[in-house]
PDB file of C-alpha atoms in Angstrom:
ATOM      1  CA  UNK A   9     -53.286 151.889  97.862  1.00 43.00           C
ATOM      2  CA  UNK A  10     -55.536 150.180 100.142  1.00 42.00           C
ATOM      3  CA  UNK A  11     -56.490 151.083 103.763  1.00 44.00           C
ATOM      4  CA  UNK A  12     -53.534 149.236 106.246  1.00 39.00           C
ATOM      5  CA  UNK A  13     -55.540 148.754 109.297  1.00 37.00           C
ATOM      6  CA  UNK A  14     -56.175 144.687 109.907  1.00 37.00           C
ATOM      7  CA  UNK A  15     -58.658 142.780 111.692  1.00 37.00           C
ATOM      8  CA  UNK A  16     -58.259 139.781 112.340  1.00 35.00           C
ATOM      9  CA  UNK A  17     -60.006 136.634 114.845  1.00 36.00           C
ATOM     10  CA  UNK A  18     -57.020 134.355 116.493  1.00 38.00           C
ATOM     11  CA  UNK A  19     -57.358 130.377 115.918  1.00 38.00           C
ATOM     12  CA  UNK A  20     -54.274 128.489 117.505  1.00 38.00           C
ATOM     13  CA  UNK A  21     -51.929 130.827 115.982  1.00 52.00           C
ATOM     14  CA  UNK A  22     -53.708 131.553 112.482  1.00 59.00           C
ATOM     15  CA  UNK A  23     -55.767 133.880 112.280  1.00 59.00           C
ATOM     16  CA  UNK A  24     -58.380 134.518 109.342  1.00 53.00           C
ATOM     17  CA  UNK A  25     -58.785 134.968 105.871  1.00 53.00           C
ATOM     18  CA  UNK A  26     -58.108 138.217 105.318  1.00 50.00           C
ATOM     19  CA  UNK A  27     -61.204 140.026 103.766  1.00 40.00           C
ATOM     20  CA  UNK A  28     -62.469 143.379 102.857  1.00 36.00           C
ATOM     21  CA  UNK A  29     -66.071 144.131 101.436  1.00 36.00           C
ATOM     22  CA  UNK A  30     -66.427 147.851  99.690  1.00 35.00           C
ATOM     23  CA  UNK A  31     -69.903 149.825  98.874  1.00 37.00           C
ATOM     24  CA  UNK A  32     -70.253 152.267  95.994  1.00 39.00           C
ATOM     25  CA  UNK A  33     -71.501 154.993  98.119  1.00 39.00           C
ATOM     26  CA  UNK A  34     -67.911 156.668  97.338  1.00 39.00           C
ATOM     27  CA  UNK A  35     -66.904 160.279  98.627  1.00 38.00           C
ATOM     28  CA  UNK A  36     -64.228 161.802  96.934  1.00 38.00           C
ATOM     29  CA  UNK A  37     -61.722 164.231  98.644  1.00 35.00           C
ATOM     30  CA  UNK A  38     -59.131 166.333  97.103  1.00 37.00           C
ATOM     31  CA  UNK A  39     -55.811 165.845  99.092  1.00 34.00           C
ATOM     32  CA  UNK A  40     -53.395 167.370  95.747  1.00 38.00           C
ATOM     33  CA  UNK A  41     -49.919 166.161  96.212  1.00 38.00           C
ATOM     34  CA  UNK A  42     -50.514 164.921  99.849  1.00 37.00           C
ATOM     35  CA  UNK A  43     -48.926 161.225  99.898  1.00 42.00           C
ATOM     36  CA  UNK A  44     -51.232 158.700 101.576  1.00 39.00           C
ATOM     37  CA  UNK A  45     -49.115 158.166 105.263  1.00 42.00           C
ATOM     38  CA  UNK A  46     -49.970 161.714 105.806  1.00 40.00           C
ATOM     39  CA  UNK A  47     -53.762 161.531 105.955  1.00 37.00           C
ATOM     40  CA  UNK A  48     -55.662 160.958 109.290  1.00 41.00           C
ATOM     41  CA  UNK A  49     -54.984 157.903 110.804  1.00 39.00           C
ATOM     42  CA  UNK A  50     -58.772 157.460 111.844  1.00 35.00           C
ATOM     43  CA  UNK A  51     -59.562 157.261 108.248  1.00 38.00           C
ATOM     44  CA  UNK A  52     -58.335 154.006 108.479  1.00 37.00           C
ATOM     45  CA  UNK A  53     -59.930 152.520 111.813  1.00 39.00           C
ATOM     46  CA  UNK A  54     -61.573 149.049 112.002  1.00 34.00           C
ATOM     47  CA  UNK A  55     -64.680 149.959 113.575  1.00 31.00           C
ATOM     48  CA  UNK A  56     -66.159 146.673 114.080  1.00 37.00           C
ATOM     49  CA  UNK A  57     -65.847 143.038 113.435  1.00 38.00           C
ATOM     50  CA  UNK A  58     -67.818 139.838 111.685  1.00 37.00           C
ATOM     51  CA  UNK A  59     -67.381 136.503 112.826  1.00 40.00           C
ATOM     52  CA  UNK A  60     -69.465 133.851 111.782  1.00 40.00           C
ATOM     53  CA  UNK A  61     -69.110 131.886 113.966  1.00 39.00           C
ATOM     54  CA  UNK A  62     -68.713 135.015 117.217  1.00 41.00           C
ATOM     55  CA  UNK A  63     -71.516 136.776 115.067  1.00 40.00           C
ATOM     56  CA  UNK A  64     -69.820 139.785 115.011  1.00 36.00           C
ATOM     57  CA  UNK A  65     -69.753 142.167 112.080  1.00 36.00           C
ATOM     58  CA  UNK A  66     -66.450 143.786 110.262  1.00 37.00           C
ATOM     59  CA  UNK A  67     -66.602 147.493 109.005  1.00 34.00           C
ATOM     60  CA  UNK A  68     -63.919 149.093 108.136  1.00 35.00           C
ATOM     61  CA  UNK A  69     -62.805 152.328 106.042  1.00 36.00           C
ATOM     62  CA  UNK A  70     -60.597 152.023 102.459  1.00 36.00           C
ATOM     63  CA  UNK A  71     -58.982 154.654 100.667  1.00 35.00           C
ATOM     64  CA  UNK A  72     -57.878 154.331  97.364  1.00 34.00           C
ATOM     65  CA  UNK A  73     -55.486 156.779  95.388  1.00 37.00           C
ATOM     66  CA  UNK A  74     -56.336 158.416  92.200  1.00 37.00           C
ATOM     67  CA  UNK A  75     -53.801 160.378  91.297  1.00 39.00           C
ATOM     68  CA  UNK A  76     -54.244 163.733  92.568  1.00 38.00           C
ATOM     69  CA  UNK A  77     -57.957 162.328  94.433  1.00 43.00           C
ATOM     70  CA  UNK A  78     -58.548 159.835  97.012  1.00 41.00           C
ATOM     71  CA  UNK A  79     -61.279 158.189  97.016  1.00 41.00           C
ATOM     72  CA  UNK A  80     -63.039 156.815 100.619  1.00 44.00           C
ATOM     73  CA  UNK A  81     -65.306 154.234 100.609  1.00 50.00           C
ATOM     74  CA  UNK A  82     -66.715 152.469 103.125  1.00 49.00           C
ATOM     75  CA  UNK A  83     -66.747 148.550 103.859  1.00 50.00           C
ATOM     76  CA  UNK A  84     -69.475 146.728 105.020  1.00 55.00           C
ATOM     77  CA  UNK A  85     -72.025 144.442 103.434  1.00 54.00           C
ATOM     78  CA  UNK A  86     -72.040 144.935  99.347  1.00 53.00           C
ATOM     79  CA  UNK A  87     -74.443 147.473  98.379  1.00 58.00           C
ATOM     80  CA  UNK A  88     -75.501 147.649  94.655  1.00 58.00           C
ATOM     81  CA  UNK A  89     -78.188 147.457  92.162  1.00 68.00           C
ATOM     82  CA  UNK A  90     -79.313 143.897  93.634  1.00 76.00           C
ATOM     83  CA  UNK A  91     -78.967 143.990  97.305  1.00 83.00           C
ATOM     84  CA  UNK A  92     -78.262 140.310  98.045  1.00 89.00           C
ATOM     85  CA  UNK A  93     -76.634 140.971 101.215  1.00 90.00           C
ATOM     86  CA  UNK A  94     -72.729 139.963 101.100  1.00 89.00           C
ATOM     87  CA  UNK A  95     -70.959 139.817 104.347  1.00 89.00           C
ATOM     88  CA  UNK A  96     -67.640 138.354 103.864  1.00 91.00           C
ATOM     89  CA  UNK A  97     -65.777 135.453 102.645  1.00 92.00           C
ATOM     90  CA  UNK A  98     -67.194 131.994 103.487  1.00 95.00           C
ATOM     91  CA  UNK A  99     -64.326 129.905 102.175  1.00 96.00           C
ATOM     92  CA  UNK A 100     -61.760 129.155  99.897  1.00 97.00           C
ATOM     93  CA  UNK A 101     -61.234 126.212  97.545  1.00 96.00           C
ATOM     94  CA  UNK A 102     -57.907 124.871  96.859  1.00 97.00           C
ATOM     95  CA  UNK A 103     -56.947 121.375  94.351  1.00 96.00           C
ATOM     96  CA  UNK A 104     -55.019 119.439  95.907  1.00 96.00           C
ATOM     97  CA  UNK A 105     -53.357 115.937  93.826  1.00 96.00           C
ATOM     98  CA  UNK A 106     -52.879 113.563  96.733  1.00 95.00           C
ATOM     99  CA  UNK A 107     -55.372 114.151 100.236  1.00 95.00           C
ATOM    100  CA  UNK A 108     -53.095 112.634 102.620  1.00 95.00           C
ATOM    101  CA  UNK A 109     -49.932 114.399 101.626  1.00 96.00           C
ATOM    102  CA  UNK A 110     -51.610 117.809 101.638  1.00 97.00           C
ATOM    103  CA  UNK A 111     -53.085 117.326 105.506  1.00 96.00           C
ATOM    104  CA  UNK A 112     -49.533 116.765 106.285  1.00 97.00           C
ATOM    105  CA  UNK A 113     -49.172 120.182 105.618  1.00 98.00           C
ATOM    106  CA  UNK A 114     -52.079 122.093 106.720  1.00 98.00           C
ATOM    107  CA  UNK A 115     -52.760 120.005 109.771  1.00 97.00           C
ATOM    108  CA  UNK A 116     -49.664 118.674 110.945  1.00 96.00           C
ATOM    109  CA  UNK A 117     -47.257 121.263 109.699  1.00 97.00           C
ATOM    110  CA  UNK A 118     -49.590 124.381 110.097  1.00 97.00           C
ATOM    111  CA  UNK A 119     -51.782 122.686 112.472  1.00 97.00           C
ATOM    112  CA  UNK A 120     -55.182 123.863 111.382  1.00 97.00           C
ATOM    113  CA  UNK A 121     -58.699 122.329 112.809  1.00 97.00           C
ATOM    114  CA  UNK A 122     -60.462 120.023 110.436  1.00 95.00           C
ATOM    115  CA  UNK A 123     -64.376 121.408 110.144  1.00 95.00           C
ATOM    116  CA  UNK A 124     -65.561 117.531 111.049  1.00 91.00           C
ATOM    117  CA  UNK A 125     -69.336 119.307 110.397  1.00 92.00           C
ATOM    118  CA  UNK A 126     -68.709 119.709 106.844  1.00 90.00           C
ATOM    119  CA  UNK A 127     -70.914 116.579 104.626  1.00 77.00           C
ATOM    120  CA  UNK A 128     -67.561 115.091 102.944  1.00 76.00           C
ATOM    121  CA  UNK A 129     -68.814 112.081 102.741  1.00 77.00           C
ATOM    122  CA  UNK A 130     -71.204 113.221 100.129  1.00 78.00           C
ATOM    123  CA  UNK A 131     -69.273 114.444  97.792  1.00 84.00           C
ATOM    124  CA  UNK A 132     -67.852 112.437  94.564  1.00 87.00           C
ATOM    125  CA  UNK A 133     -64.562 113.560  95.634  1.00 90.00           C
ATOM    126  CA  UNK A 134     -61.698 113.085  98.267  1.00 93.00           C
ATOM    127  CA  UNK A 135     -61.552 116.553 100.753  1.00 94.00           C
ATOM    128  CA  UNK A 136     -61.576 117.846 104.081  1.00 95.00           C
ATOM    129  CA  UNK A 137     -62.631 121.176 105.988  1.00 96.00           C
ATOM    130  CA  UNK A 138     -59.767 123.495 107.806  1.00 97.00           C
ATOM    131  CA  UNK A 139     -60.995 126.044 110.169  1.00 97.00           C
ATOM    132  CA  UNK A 140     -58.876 129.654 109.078  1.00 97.00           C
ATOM    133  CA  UNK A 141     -60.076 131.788 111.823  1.00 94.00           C
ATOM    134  CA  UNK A 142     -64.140 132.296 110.973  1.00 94.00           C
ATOM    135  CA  UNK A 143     -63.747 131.407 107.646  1.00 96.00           C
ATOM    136  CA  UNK A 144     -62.684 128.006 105.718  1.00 97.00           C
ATOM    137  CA  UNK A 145     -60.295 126.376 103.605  1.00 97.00           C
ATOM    138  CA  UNK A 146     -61.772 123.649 101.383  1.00 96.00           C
ATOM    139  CA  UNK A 147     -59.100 120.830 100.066  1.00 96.00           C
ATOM    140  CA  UNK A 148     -60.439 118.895  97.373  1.00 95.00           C
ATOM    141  CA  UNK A 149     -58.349 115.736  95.965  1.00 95.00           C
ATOM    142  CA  UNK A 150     -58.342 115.719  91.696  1.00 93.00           C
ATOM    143  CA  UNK A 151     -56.039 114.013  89.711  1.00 90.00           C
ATOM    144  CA  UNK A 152     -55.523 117.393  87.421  1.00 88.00           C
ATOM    145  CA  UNK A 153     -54.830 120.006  89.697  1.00 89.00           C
ATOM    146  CA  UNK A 154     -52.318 122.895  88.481  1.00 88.00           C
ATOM    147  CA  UNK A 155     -49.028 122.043  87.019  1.00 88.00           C
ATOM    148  CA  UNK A 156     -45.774 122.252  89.707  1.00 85.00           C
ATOM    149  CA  UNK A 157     -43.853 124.041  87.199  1.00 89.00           C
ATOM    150  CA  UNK A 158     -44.131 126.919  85.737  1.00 91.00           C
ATOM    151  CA  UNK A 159     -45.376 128.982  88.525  1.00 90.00           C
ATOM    152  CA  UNK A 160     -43.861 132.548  89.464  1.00 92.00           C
ATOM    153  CA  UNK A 161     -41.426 131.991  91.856  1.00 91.00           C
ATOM    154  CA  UNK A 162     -43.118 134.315  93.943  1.00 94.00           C
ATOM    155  CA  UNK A 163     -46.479 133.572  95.454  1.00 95.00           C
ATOM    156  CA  UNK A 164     -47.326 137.352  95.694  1.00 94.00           C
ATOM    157  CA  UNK A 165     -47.546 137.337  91.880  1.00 94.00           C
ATOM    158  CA  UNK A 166     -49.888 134.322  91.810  1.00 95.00           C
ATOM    159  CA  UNK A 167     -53.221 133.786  92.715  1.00 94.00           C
ATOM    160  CA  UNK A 168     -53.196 132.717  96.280  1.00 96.00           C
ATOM    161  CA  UNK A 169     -55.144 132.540  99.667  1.00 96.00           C
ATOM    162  CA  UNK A 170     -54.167 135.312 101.837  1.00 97.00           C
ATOM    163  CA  UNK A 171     -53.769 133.902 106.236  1.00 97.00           C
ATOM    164  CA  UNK A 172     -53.677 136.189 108.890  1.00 96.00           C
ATOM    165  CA  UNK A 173     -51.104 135.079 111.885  1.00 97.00           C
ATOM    166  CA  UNK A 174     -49.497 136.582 114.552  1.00 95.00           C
ATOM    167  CA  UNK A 175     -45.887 136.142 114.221  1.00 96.00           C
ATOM    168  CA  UNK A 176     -44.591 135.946 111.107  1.00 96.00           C
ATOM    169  CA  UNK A 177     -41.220 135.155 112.581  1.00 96.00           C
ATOM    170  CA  UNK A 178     -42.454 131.819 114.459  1.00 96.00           C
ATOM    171  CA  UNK A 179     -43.995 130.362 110.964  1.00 97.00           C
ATOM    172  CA  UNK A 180     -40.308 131.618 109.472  1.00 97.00           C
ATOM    173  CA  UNK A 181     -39.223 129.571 111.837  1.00 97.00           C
ATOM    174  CA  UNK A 182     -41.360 126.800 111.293  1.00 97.00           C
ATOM    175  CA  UNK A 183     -40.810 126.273 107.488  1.00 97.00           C
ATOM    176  CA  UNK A 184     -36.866 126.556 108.134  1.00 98.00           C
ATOM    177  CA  UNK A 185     -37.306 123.923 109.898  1.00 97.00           C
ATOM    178  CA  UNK A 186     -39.507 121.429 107.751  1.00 97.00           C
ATOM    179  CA  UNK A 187     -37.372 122.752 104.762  1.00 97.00           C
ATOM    180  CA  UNK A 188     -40.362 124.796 103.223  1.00 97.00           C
ATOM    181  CA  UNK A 189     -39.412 127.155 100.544  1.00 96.00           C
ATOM    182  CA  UNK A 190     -40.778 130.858 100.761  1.00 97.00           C
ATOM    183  CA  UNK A 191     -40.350 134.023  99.797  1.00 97.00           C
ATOM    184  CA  UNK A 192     -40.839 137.233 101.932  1.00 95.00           C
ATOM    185  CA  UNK A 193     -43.087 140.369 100.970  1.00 95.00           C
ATOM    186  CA  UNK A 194     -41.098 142.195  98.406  1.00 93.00           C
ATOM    187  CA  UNK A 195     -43.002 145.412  99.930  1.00 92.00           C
ATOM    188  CA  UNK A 196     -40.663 144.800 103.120  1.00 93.00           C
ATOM    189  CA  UNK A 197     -44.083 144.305 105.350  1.00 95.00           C
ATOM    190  CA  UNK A 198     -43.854 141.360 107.905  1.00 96.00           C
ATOM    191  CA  UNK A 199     -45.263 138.685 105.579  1.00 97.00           C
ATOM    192  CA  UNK A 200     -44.184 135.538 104.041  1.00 97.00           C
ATOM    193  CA  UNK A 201     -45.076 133.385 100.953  1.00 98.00           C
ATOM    194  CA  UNK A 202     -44.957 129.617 100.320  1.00 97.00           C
ATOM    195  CA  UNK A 203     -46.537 126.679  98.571  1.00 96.00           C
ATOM    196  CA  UNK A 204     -48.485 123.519  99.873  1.00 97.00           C
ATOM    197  CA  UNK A 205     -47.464 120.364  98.213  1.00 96.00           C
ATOM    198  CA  UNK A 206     -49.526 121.477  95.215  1.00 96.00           C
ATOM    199  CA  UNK A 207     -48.086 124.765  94.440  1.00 95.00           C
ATOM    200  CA  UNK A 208     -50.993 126.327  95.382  1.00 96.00           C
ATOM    201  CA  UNK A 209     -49.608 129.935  96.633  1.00 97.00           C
ATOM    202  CA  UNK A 210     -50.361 130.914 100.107  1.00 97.00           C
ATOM    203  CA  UNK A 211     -49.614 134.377 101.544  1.00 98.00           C
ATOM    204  CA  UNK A 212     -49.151 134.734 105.807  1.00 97.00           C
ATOM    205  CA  UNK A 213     -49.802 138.202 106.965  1.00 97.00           C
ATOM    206  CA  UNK A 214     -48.762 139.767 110.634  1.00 97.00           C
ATOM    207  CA  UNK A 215     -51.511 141.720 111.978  1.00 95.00           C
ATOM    208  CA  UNK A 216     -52.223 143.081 115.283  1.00 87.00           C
ATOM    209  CA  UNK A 217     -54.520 141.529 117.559  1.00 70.00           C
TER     210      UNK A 217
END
């Protein structure tokens, strides 16, 4: 069970990739039987945050059950045998069949900002640039991206791109609206899970600013 605290960086509405980065300088503490909503709540603090475009830096703490031990680790840049200094999530690629169909949805529907500094002209390949907070969604036009069918009906059991937003309600709102299919967290948290035109499975979080 992961750490619930959020941080997130507001951009028109949605927020940011959600991202966490653990070390393996690990303490372990023996709790027993103690369930996990009991321990401290500062355990769990964001302490700071990384932007890169606000240059700021995200550190947070993550506890993770094991069994009868929690284990607390904390977040930061990736520490291990090769220190090549990870800081977070830069972007995320996603196929998508048709270019023009898929801004539709992520820029008209959505309304994200197209990176316009991004060299996409220089690339053997159709695709644009959407702003997600600090970090980036790439969409890249092939003519074999992944089957429609056959996916779990559920984008939680997928793989899929995790968006911060505000109010989960508004973007329930939203795909009612436009006819958007989606399924809600089956964890009963405020968060909702649809498809682009591609099937590619994207999850909306609520966090708090």
């Amino acid at each position: 069970m992961a750490c619930s605290s959020s941080s997130s960086l507001i951009a028109t509405g949605l927020l940011s990739v959600a991202s966490l980065h653990l070390n393996d300088q690990a303490k372990h503490v023996n709790f027993g039987a103690m369930p996990m909503n009991t321990l401290p709540s500062r355990n769990c603090e964001a302490l700071t945050r990384y932007s890169r475009r606000r240059s700021l830096s995200l550190i947070a703490n993550a506890k993770v059950s094991a069994g009868e031990k929690t284990i607390v680790k904390e977040s930061g840049a990736t520490k291990s045998g090769n220190d090549i200094g990870i800081l977070s999530i830069h972007h995320v690629g996603l196929l998508c069949e048709n270019l023009e169909r898929s801004l539709d949805f992520y820029q008209n529907l959505l309304g994200l900002e197209i990176n316009e500094a991004r060299p996409n002209d220089k690339l053997p390949y159709k695709g644009v640039w959407f702003w997600v907070g600090s970090e980036m969604i790439h969409l890249m036009e092939l003519p074999n991206p992944d089957p429609l069918t056959g996916r779990p009906e559920h984008g939680g059991r997928d793989r899929h791109t995790c968006i911060a937003v505000r109010d989960v309600s508004k973007l329930k709102a939203v795909f009612d609206k436009a006819g958007i299919p989606y399924t809600l967290s089956k964890s009963g948290r405020p968060a909702i899970f649809a498809r682009d035109p591609d099937a590619n499975a994207l999850e909306f979080t609520q966090v708090d600013n």
